mmCIF file of C-alpha atoms and ligand atoms in Angstrom:
data_model
loop_
_atom_site.group_PDB
_atom_site.id
_atom_site.type_symbol
_atom_site.label_atom_id
_atom_site.label_comp_id
_atom_site.label_asym_id
_atom_site.label_seq_id
_atom_site.Cartn_x
_atom_site.Cartn_y
_atom_site.Cartn_z
ATOM 1 C CA MET D 1 1.652 -22.340 82.405
ATOM 2 C CA ASN D 2 -1.224 -21.595 80.076
ATOM 3 C CA ILE D 3 -0.464 -19.222 77.243
ATOM 4 C CA ALA D 4 -3.459 -18.516 75.062
ATOM 5 C CA PHE D 5 -2.888 -17.365 71.501
ATOM 6 C CA SER D 6 -5.557 -15.610 69.548
ATOM 7 C CA THR D 7 -6.143 -16.704 65.975
ATOM 8 C CA ALA D 8 -6.454 -13.090 64.843
ATOM 9 C CA ASN D 9 -3.419 -10.847 64.573
ATOM 10 C CA ILE D 10 -3.812 -9.512 68.086
ATOM 11 C CA ILE D 11 -0.610 -8.902 70.003
ATOM 12 C CA LEU D 12 -0.556 -11.005 73.159
ATOM 13 C CA SER D 13 -0.879 -8.536 76.000
ATOM 14 C CA LYS D 14 -0.100 -11.019 78.767
ATOM 15 C CA THR D 15 3.408 -10.502 80.113
ATOM 16 C CA ILE D 16 4.754 -13.416 82.057
ATOM 17 C CA PRO D 17 7.060 -12.560 84.949
ATOM 18 C CA ALA D 18 10.566 -13.949 84.413
ATOM 19 C CA ALA D 19 10.380 -15.543 87.858
ATOM 20 C CA GLU D 20 7.330 -17.737 87.026
ATOM 21 C CA THR D 21 8.240 -21.425 86.712
ATOM 22 C CA MET D 22 8.217 -22.772 83.173
ATOM 23 C CA ASN D 23 8.466 -26.347 81.941
ATOM 24 C CA ILE D 24 11.435 -26.438 79.592
ATOM 25 C CA VAL D 25 12.732 -29.380 77.561
ATOM 26 C CA ILE D 26 16.152 -29.003 75.943
ATOM 27 C CA LEU D 27 16.633 -31.021 72.779
ATOM 28 C CA GLY D 28 20.344 -31.652 72.249
ATOM 29 C CA PRO D 29 22.387 -31.530 75.433
ATOM 30 C CA GLY D 30 25.717 -30.485 73.906
ATOM 31 C CA ALA D 31 27.747 -27.679 75.436
ATOM 32 C CA ILE D 32 25.246 -24.859 74.777
ATOM 33 C CA GLY D 33 22.240 -27.046 75.651
ATOM 34 C CA LYS D 34 23.753 -28.065 78.991
ATOM 35 C CA LEU D 35 24.844 -24.495 79.756
ATOM 36 C CA TRP D 36 21.238 -23.318 79.377
ATOM 37 C CA ALA D 37 19.931 -26.398 81.234
ATOM 38 C CA TYR D 38 22.090 -25.468 84.220
ATOM 39 C CA HIS D 39 21.213 -21.775 84.303
ATOM 40 C CA LEU D 40 17.485 -22.193 83.573
ATOM 41 C CA ASN D 41 17.288 -24.812 86.331
ATOM 42 C CA LYS D 42 19.120 -22.528 88.788
ATOM 43 C CA ALA D 43 16.675 -19.738 87.850
ATOM 44 C CA GLY D 44 13.858 -21.974 89.164
ATOM 45 C CA HIS D 45 12.490 -23.554 85.985
ATOM 46 C CA ARG D 46 11.587 -27.222 85.587
ATOM 47 C CA VAL D 47 14.189 -28.338 83.069
ATOM 48 C CA SER D 48 14.572 -31.717 81.412
ATOM 49 C CA LEU D 49 16.577 -33.011 78.467
ATOM 50 C CA TRP D 50 15.784 -34.955 75.317
ATOM 51 C CA SER D 51 18.696 -36.748 73.696
ATOM 52 C CA ARG D 52 20.005 -39.872 71.958
ATOM 53 C CA LYS D 53 21.305 -41.104 75.317
ATOM 54 C CA THR D 54 19.255 -43.917 76.831
ATOM 55 C CA GLU D 55 19.758 -43.018 80.530
ATOM 56 C CA ARG D 56 16.576 -41.654 82.154
ATOM 57 C CA VAL D 57 18.562 -39.147 84.222
ATOM 58 C CA LEU D 58 21.607 -37.159 83.085
ATOM 59 C CA SER D 59 24.027 -35.073 85.064
ATOM 60 C CA VAL D 60 24.563 -31.414 84.162
ATOM 61 C CA ALA D 61 27.648 -29.699 85.549
ATOM 62 C CA VAL D 62 29.335 -26.403 84.725
ATOM 63 C CA GLU D 63 33.020 -25.937 85.601
ATOM 64 C CA HIS D 64 33.679 -23.708 88.631
ATOM 65 C CA LYS D 65 30.092 -24.183 89.892
ATOM 66 C CA THR D 66 30.013 -26.293 93.010
ATOM 67 C CA GLU D 67 26.661 -27.946 92.416
ATOM 68 C CA SER D 68 25.964 -30.456 89.649
ATOM 69 C CA LEU D 69 22.370 -31.270 88.725
ATOM 70 C CA LEU D 70 20.535 -34.474 87.912
ATOM 71 C CA VAL D 71 18.046 -33.842 85.122
ATOM 72 C CA GLN D 72 15.343 -36.077 83.593
ATOM 73 C CA ASN D 73 16.129 -37.349 80.084
ATOM 74 C CA ASN D 74 13.620 -38.522 77.441
ATOM 75 C CA ASN D 75 10.601 -38.185 79.703
ATOM 76 C CA GLU D 76 7.534 -38.125 77.431
ATOM 77 C CA HIS D 77 5.370 -36.703 80.185
ATOM 78 C CA ARG D 78 7.664 -33.651 80.387
ATOM 79 C CA LEU D 79 7.278 -33.139 76.623
ATOM 80 C CA LYS D 80 3.491 -33.082 76.935
ATOM 81 C CA GLU D 81 3.735 -30.444 79.679
ATOM 82 C CA ALA D 82 6.441 -28.386 77.972
ATOM 83 C CA ASP D 83 5.996 -24.607 77.727
ATOM 84 C CA ILE D 84 9.225 -24.307 75.738
ATOM 85 C CA ILE D 85 11.340 -26.708 73.710
ATOM 86 C CA LEU D 86 14.832 -25.265 73.363
ATOM 87 C CA ILE D 87 16.442 -26.899 70.323
ATOM 88 C CA THR D 88 20.246 -26.779 70.524
ATOM 89 C CA VAL D 89 21.177 -29.669 68.246
ATOM 90 C CA LYS D 90 23.500 -28.784 65.349
ATOM 91 C CA ALA D 91 21.913 -27.242 62.249
ATOM 92 C CA ARG D 92 22.234 -30.426 60.200
ATOM 93 C CA GLN D 93 20.442 -32.458 62.909
ATOM 94 C CA VAL D 94 17.437 -30.133 63.396
ATOM 95 C CA GLU D 95 14.992 -31.717 60.954
ATOM 96 C CA ASN D 96 15.482 -35.307 62.127
ATOM 97 C CA ALA D 97 15.575 -34.355 65.800
ATOM 98 C CA ILE D 98 12.391 -32.256 65.920
ATOM 99 C CA HIS D 99 9.944 -34.534 64.038
ATOM 100 C CA PRO D 100 9.634 -37.360 66.631
ATOM 101 C CA LEU D 101 8.772 -34.785 69.335
ATOM 102 C CA LEU D 102 5.912 -33.020 67.541
ATOM 103 C CA PRO D 103 3.141 -35.584 68.291
ATOM 104 C CA TYR D 104 3.636 -34.953 72.034
ATOM 105 C CA LEU D 105 3.429 -31.162 71.880
ATOM 106 C CA SER D 106 0.490 -28.863 72.413
ATOM 107 C CA GLN D 107 0.034 -26.055 69.889
ATOM 108 C CA GLU D 108 0.944 -23.610 72.642
ATOM 109 C CA THR D 109 4.394 -25.093 73.134
ATOM 110 C CA ILE D 110 7.011 -22.536 72.154
ATOM 111 C CA LEU D 111 9.794 -23.840 69.891
ATOM 112 C CA LEU D 112 13.082 -21.967 70.256
ATOM 113 C CA PHE D 113 15.910 -22.813 67.826
ATOM 114 C CA MET D 114 19.469 -21.866 68.832
ATOM 115 C CA HIS D 115 22.375 -23.041 66.670
ATOM 116 C CA ASN D 116 25.130 -21.852 64.311
ATOM 117 C CA GLY D 117 24.071 -21.402 60.698
ATOM 118 C CA MET D 118 20.851 -20.507 58.885
ATOM 119 C CA GLY D 119 18.246 -22.184 56.717
ATOM 120 C CA THR D 120 17.230 -25.064 58.987
ATOM 121 C CA THR D 121 13.648 -23.894 59.441
ATOM 122 C CA ASP D 122 13.098 -23.045 55.743
ATOM 123 C CA LEU D 123 11.890 -26.575 54.953
ATOM 124 C CA LEU D 124 9.805 -26.760 58.133
ATOM 125 C CA THR D 125 7.791 -23.552 57.740
ATOM 126 C CA ALA D 126 4.441 -25.324 57.213
ATOM 127 C CA THR D 127 4.994 -27.660 60.204
ATOM 128 C CA LEU D 128 6.171 -24.849 62.461
ATOM 129 C CA ALA D 129 3.232 -22.569 61.575
ATOM 130 C CA LYS D 130 1.192 -24.438 64.245
ATOM 131 C CA TYR D 131 3.566 -23.482 67.053
ATOM 132 C CA PRO D 132 4.899 -20.156 68.330
ATOM 133 C CA THR D 133 8.397 -20.423 66.884
ATOM 134 C CA LEU D 134 11.447 -18.392 67.865
ATOM 135 C CA LEU D 135 15.004 -18.210 66.559
ATOM 136 C CA ALA D 136 18.005 -17.265 68.657
ATOM 137 C CA THR D 137 21.693 -16.657 68.318
ATOM 138 C CA THR D 138 24.184 -16.679 71.148
ATOM 139 C CA SER D 139 27.808 -15.671 71.454
ATOM 140 C CA HIS D 140 28.368 -17.504 74.754
ATOM 141 C CA GLY D 141 31.397 -19.742 74.356
ATOM 142 C CA ALA D 142 30.957 -23.273 75.743
ATOM 143 C CA MET D 143 32.801 -26.576 75.363
ATOM 144 C CA LEU D 144 32.193 -30.050 76.751
ATOM 145 C CA THR D 145 35.180 -31.266 78.763
ATOM 146 C CA ALA D 146 36.422 -34.876 78.745
ATOM 147 C CA SER D 147 34.290 -35.569 81.845
ATOM 148 C CA GLY D 148 31.138 -34.251 80.116
ATOM 149 C CA SER D 149 30.857 -31.048 82.146
ATOM 150 C CA VAL D 150 30.549 -27.653 80.460
ATOM 151 C CA ALA D 151 33.434 -25.196 80.307
ATOM 152 C CA HIS D 152 31.843 -21.752 79.919
ATOM 153 C CA THR D 153 34.765 -20.314 77.919
ATOM 154 C CA GLY D 154 33.391 -16.862 77.211
ATOM 155 C CA ARG D 155 30.434 -14.814 78.373
ATOM 156 C CA GLY D 156 28.383 -13.464 75.504
ATOM 157 C CA ASN D 157 24.984 -12.182 74.460
ATOM 158 C CA THR D 158 21.897 -13.995 73.312
ATOM 159 C CA ILE D 159 19.366 -12.460 70.937
ATOM 160 C CA ILE D 160 15.879 -13.943 70.478
ATOM 161 C CA GLY D 161 13.153 -13.056 67.981
ATOM 162 C CA GLY D 162 10.013 -14.518 66.412
ATOM 163 C CA LEU D 163 10.034 -16.599 63.221
ATOM 164 C CA ASN D 164 6.248 -16.565 62.768
ATOM 165 C CA GLU D 165 3.398 -14.328 64.003
ATOM 166 C CA LYS D 166 2.725 -16.488 67.094
ATOM 167 C CA GLY D 167 6.446 -16.401 67.883
ATOM 168 C CA LYS D 168 6.551 -12.614 67.606
ATOM 169 C CA GLN D 169 4.088 -12.461 70.498
ATOM 170 C CA CYS D 170 6.539 -14.202 72.841
ATOM 171 C CA ARG D 171 8.782 -11.285 73.791
ATOM 172 C CA PHE D 172 8.608 -12.390 77.449
ATOM 173 C CA ILE D 173 10.856 -15.366 76.612
ATOM 174 C CA ALA D 174 13.820 -12.980 76.334
ATOM 175 C CA ASP D 175 13.142 -11.915 79.964
ATOM 176 C CA VAL D 176 12.956 -15.557 81.095
ATOM 177 C CA PHE D 177 16.315 -16.304 79.438
ATOM 178 C CA HIS D 178 17.912 -13.027 80.545
ATOM 179 C CA HIS D 179 16.968 -13.779 84.145
ATOM 180 C CA ALA D 180 18.706 -17.171 83.828
ATOM 181 C CA LEU D 181 21.833 -16.131 81.876
ATOM 182 C CA PRO D 182 22.395 -12.470 80.949
ATOM 183 C CA ASN D 183 22.575 -10.724 78.573
ATOM 184 C CA THR D 184 19.600 -11.807 76.560
ATOM 185 C CA GLU D 185 17.674 -9.383 74.391
ATOM 186 C CA TRP D 186 14.544 -9.476 72.251
ATOM 187 C CA THR D 187 14.645 -8.276 68.661
ATOM 188 C CA GLN D 188 11.827 -7.549 66.233
ATOM 189 C CA ASP D 189 14.105 -8.570 63.356
ATOM 190 C CA ILE D 190 15.945 -11.780 64.205
ATOM 191 C CA TYR D 191 17.310 -12.047 60.641
ATOM 192 C CA GLN D 192 19.624 -9.034 61.226
ATOM 193 C CA ALA D 193 21.156 -10.819 64.234
ATOM 194 C CA LEU D 194 21.327 -14.211 62.484
ATOM 195 C CA TRP D 195 23.041 -12.697 59.431
ATOM 196 C CA HIS D 196 25.632 -10.990 61.622
ATOM 197 C CA LYS D 197 26.446 -14.289 63.318
ATOM 198 C CA LEU D 198 26.436 -16.062 59.934
ATOM 199 C CA SER D 199 28.934 -13.525 58.551
ATOM 200 C CA VAL D 200 31.310 -14.271 61.457
ATOM 201 C CA ASN D 201 30.973 -18.006 60.897
ATOM 202 C CA CYS D 202 31.396 -17.666 57.082
ATOM 203 C CA ALA D 203 34.603 -15.650 57.562
ATOM 204 C CA ILE D 204 36.218 -17.659 60.377
ATOM 205 C CA ASN D 205 35.036 -21.268 60.213
ATOM 206 C CA PRO D 206 35.953 -22.513 56.699
ATOM 207 C CA LEU D 207 39.357 -20.775 56.663
ATOM 208 C CA THR D 208 40.356 -22.066 60.089
ATOM 209 C CA ALA D 209 39.175 -25.557 59.068
ATOM 210 C CA ILE D 210 41.136 -25.538 55.790
ATOM 211 C CA LEU D 211 44.289 -24.006 57.316
ATOM 212 C CA GLN D 212 43.833 -26.032 60.558
ATOM 213 C CA CYS D 213 44.750 -22.917 62.519
ATOM 214 C CA LYS D 214 43.487 -20.997 65.541
ATOM 215 C CA ASN D 215 41.012 -18.153 64.978
ATOM 216 C CA GLY D 216 43.762 -15.645 65.923
ATOM 217 C CA ASP D 217 45.988 -16.803 63.020
ATOM 218 C CA LEU D 218 43.540 -15.206 60.573
ATOM 219 C CA ALA D 219 44.868 -11.822 61.774
ATOM 220 C CA LYS D 220 48.339 -12.648 60.372
ATOM 221 C CA ALA D 221 49.499 -10.631 57.338
ATOM 222 C CA GLN D 222 49.513 -13.627 54.970
ATOM 223 C CA ASN D 223 45.757 -14.225 55.520
ATOM 224 C CA GLN D 224 44.587 -10.610 55.302
ATOM 225 C CA ALA D 225 43.976 -10.317 51.525
ATOM 226 C CA MET D 226 41.981 -13.570 51.412
ATOM 227 C CA LEU D 227 39.926 -12.638 54.492
ATOM 228 C CA SER D 228 39.194 -9.221 53.069
ATOM 229 C CA THR D 229 37.876 -10.656 49.745
ATOM 230 C CA ILE D 230 35.721 -13.170 51.621
ATOM 231 C CA ILE D 231 34.211 -10.432 53.795
ATOM 232 C CA ASP D 232 33.574 -8.159 50.796
ATOM 233 C CA GLU D 233 31.581 -10.934 49.128
ATOM 234 C CA ILE D 234 29.641 -11.638 52.342
ATOM 235 C CA SER D 235 28.774 -7.955 52.759
ATOM 236 C CA ARG D 236 27.404 -7.806 49.178
ATOM 237 C CA VAL D 237 25.066 -10.755 49.853
ATOM 238 C CA MET D 238 23.975 -9.225 53.173
ATOM 239 C CA GLN D 239 23.180 -5.915 51.486
ATOM 240 C CA SER D 240 21.097 -7.760 48.878
ATOM 241 C CA GLU D 241 19.215 -9.435 51.745
ATOM 242 C CA GLY D 242 18.348 -5.967 53.080
ATOM 243 C CA ILE D 243 20.715 -6.198 56.064
ATOM 244 C CA ASP D 244 21.914 -2.818 57.226
ATOM 245 C CA ILE D 245 25.697 -3.271 57.001
ATOM 246 C CA GLN D 246 28.707 -1.341 55.666
ATOM 247 C CA LYS D 247 31.668 -3.377 54.367
ATOM 248 C CA ASN D 248 34.175 -1.663 56.670
ATOM 249 C CA ARG D 249 31.984 -2.073 59.734
ATOM 250 C CA LEU D 250 31.555 -5.767 58.972
ATOM 251 C CA ARG D 251 35.345 -6.162 58.619
ATOM 252 C CA SER D 252 35.940 -4.513 61.964
ATOM 253 C CA GLN D 253 33.197 -6.602 63.683
ATOM 254 C CA ILE D 254 34.740 -9.808 62.342
ATOM 255 C CA ASN D 255 38.241 -8.683 63.380
ATOM 256 C CA THR D 256 36.921 -8.040 66.888
ATOM 257 C CA VAL D 257 35.636 -11.651 67.089
ATOM 258 C CA ILE D 258 38.974 -12.954 65.717
ATOM 259 C CA GLN D 259 40.849 -11.056 68.457
ATOM 260 C CA ALA D 260 38.397 -12.049 71.206
ATOM 261 C CA THR D 261 38.557 -15.756 70.259
ATOM 262 C CA ALA D 262 42.227 -15.740 69.116
ATOM 263 C CA GLU D 263 43.118 -18.882 71.103
ATOM 264 C CA ASN D 264 40.013 -20.854 70.012
ATOM 265 C CA LEU D 265 39.851 -23.603 67.450
ATOM 266 C CA SER D 266 36.578 -23.008 65.597
ATOM 267 C CA SER D 267 33.835 -25.633 65.589
ATOM 268 C CA MET D 268 34.516 -26.378 61.887
ATOM 269 C CA ASN D 269 38.253 -26.696 62.552
ATOM 270 C CA ARG D 270 37.417 -29.347 65.169
ATOM 271 C CA ASP D 271 34.876 -31.145 62.957
ATOM 272 C CA ILE D 272 37.449 -31.509 60.157
ATOM 273 C CA ALA D 273 40.269 -32.505 62.523
ATOM 274 C CA LEU D 274 38.037 -35.194 64.083
ATOM 275 C CA GLY D 275 36.667 -36.507 60.764
ATOM 276 C CA ARG D 276 33.099 -35.278 61.415
ATOM 277 C CA VAL D 277 30.591 -33.771 58.989
ATOM 278 C CA THR D 278 30.707 -29.970 59.345
ATOM 279 C CA GLU D 279 27.978 -27.314 59.358
ATOM 280 C CA ILE D 280 29.221 -25.896 56.011
ATOM 281 C CA GLU D 281 25.810 -26.451 54.322
ATOM 282 C CA PHE D 282 24.128 -24.115 56.823
ATOM 283 C CA ILE D 283 26.985 -21.571 56.946
ATOM 284 C CA THR D 284 28.744 -20.939 53.582
ATOM 285 C CA GLY D 285 26.170 -23.183 51.856
ATOM 286 C CA TYR D 286 23.374 -20.837 52.978
ATOM 287 C CA LEU D 287 25.389 -17.785 51.850
ATOM 288 C CA LEU D 288 25.860 -19.354 48.386
ATOM 289 C CA LYS D 289 22.143 -20.134 48.138
ATOM 290 C CA ARG D 290 21.180 -16.525 48.906
ATOM 291 C CA ALA D 291 23.954 -15.229 46.603
ATOM 292 C CA ARG D 292 22.534 -17.300 43.719
ATOM 293 C CA TYR D 293 19.032 -15.977 44.477
ATOM 294 C CA HIS D 294 20.267 -12.352 44.292
ATOM 295 C CA ASN D 295 22.668 -13.027 41.416
ATOM 296 C CA VAL D 296 25.705 -11.917 43.429
ATOM 297 C CA ALA D 297 29.084 -13.454 42.510
ATOM 298 C CA VAL D 298 30.897 -15.013 45.494
ATOM 299 C CA PRO D 299 33.794 -16.979 43.914
ATOM 300 C CA GLU D 300 36.075 -17.002 46.983
ATOM 301 C CA ASN D 301 33.326 -18.282 49.282
ATOM 302 C CA GLU D 302 32.439 -20.893 46.664
ATOM 303 C CA LYS D 303 36.071 -22.045 46.686
ATOM 304 C CA LEU D 304 36.014 -22.336 50.500
ATOM 305 C CA TYR D 305 32.771 -24.325 50.349
ATOM 306 C CA ASN D 306 34.260 -26.790 47.841
ATOM 307 C CA GLN D 307 37.491 -27.143 49.844
ATOM 308 C CA VAL D 308 35.589 -27.921 53.057
ATOM 309 C CA LYS D 309 33.402 -30.486 51.238
ATOM 310 C CA GLU D 310 36.587 -32.083 49.904
ATOM 311 C CA LEU D 311 38.031 -32.206 53.448
ATOM 312 C CA GLU D 312 34.795 -33.804 54.704
ATOM 313 C CA ARG D 313 35.179 -36.527 52.039
ATOM 314 C CA ASN D 314 38.904 -37.178 52.213
ATOM 315 C CA GLY D 315 40.129 -35.710 55.503
ATOM 316 C CA ILE D 316 43.319 -33.757 56.049
ATOM 317 C CA THR D 317 46.342 -34.940 54.069
ATOM 318 C CA LYS D 318 49.510 -34.186 56.012
HETATM 319 O O1 PAF K 401 31.772 -21.784 65.410
HETATM 320 C C1 PAF K 401 32.578 -21.253 66.190
HETATM 321 O O2 PAF K 401 33.623 -21.805 66.528
HETATM 322 C C2 PAF K 401 32.224 -19.895 66.782
HETATM 323 O O3 PAF K 401 30.935 -19.537 66.368
HETATM 324 C C3 PAF K 401 33.222 -18.758 66.480
HETATM 325 C C4 PAF K 401 32.584 -17.432 66.747
HETATM 326 C C5 PAF K 401 33.706 -18.809 65.041
HETATM 327 C C6 PAF K 401 34.380 -18.811 67.452
HETATM 328 O O4 PAF K 401 35.204 -19.927 67.342
#
């Protein structure tokens, strides 16, 4: 597929039908990466993976789907032909994972980042300026099972938007992804969507990691005052960032996610329980950075950040 970008600020008029085959490489075949690999492949696209695994072919299976797929892994030729690189590695892995791929890519290759947390592309802005770059957030729930297949634990929505001017001309990508796995929408302001997801992660992830509890336990009376203070601080930072949000609406949105995922153990809960480094730097860490910039006091979130860092260093003491 040949997508020509003008150097001037002309909006790309070409619309690419969702059914046209695209060459897609997925960097980071964890649960979300494999979920998209499966659905994009089934939608007719030429999908391959790029990962730390050394096998040249990897299997992609989704629970309750009869067919499993065999997909090329680490094929340099596929990188050179790629129309889209979907980057689904964790936030803290983005910088190291993307650099080795860049020499293979054409300047028309679309880079699409999809992960929890914010701030990963801030240090890469100059590098990414060459490529049409998109950011996405998804609320699909997915987990890798012991056998390596994907359990699609909750259907959700995906929102995609442009990071740079070239990226903002790629609205058609939302149609391509929607056709593969609905609902996917395009937004002109991806930061609104990313901040909403960040607020959910800031409220749920550190607390459930520190208390080693399920998401649903945050609805218990003894956690309400703490949760409420945390959300108030988050809403003040969001307002300073120019995000259109009322404190009470944010509280009710976060409570809805807590109810909907009541039985889940959050990703940060799991990282701490399994002795792994968490995504705290790109979740609460990013909130603290923006709070400092706007001179907004966020003492409770700061406390959570420090407690999670302490748990990363010393683990859970029982
Ligand atoms: O990180 C997670 O676990 C999820 O984003 C969420 C929404 C908190 C549900 O567990």
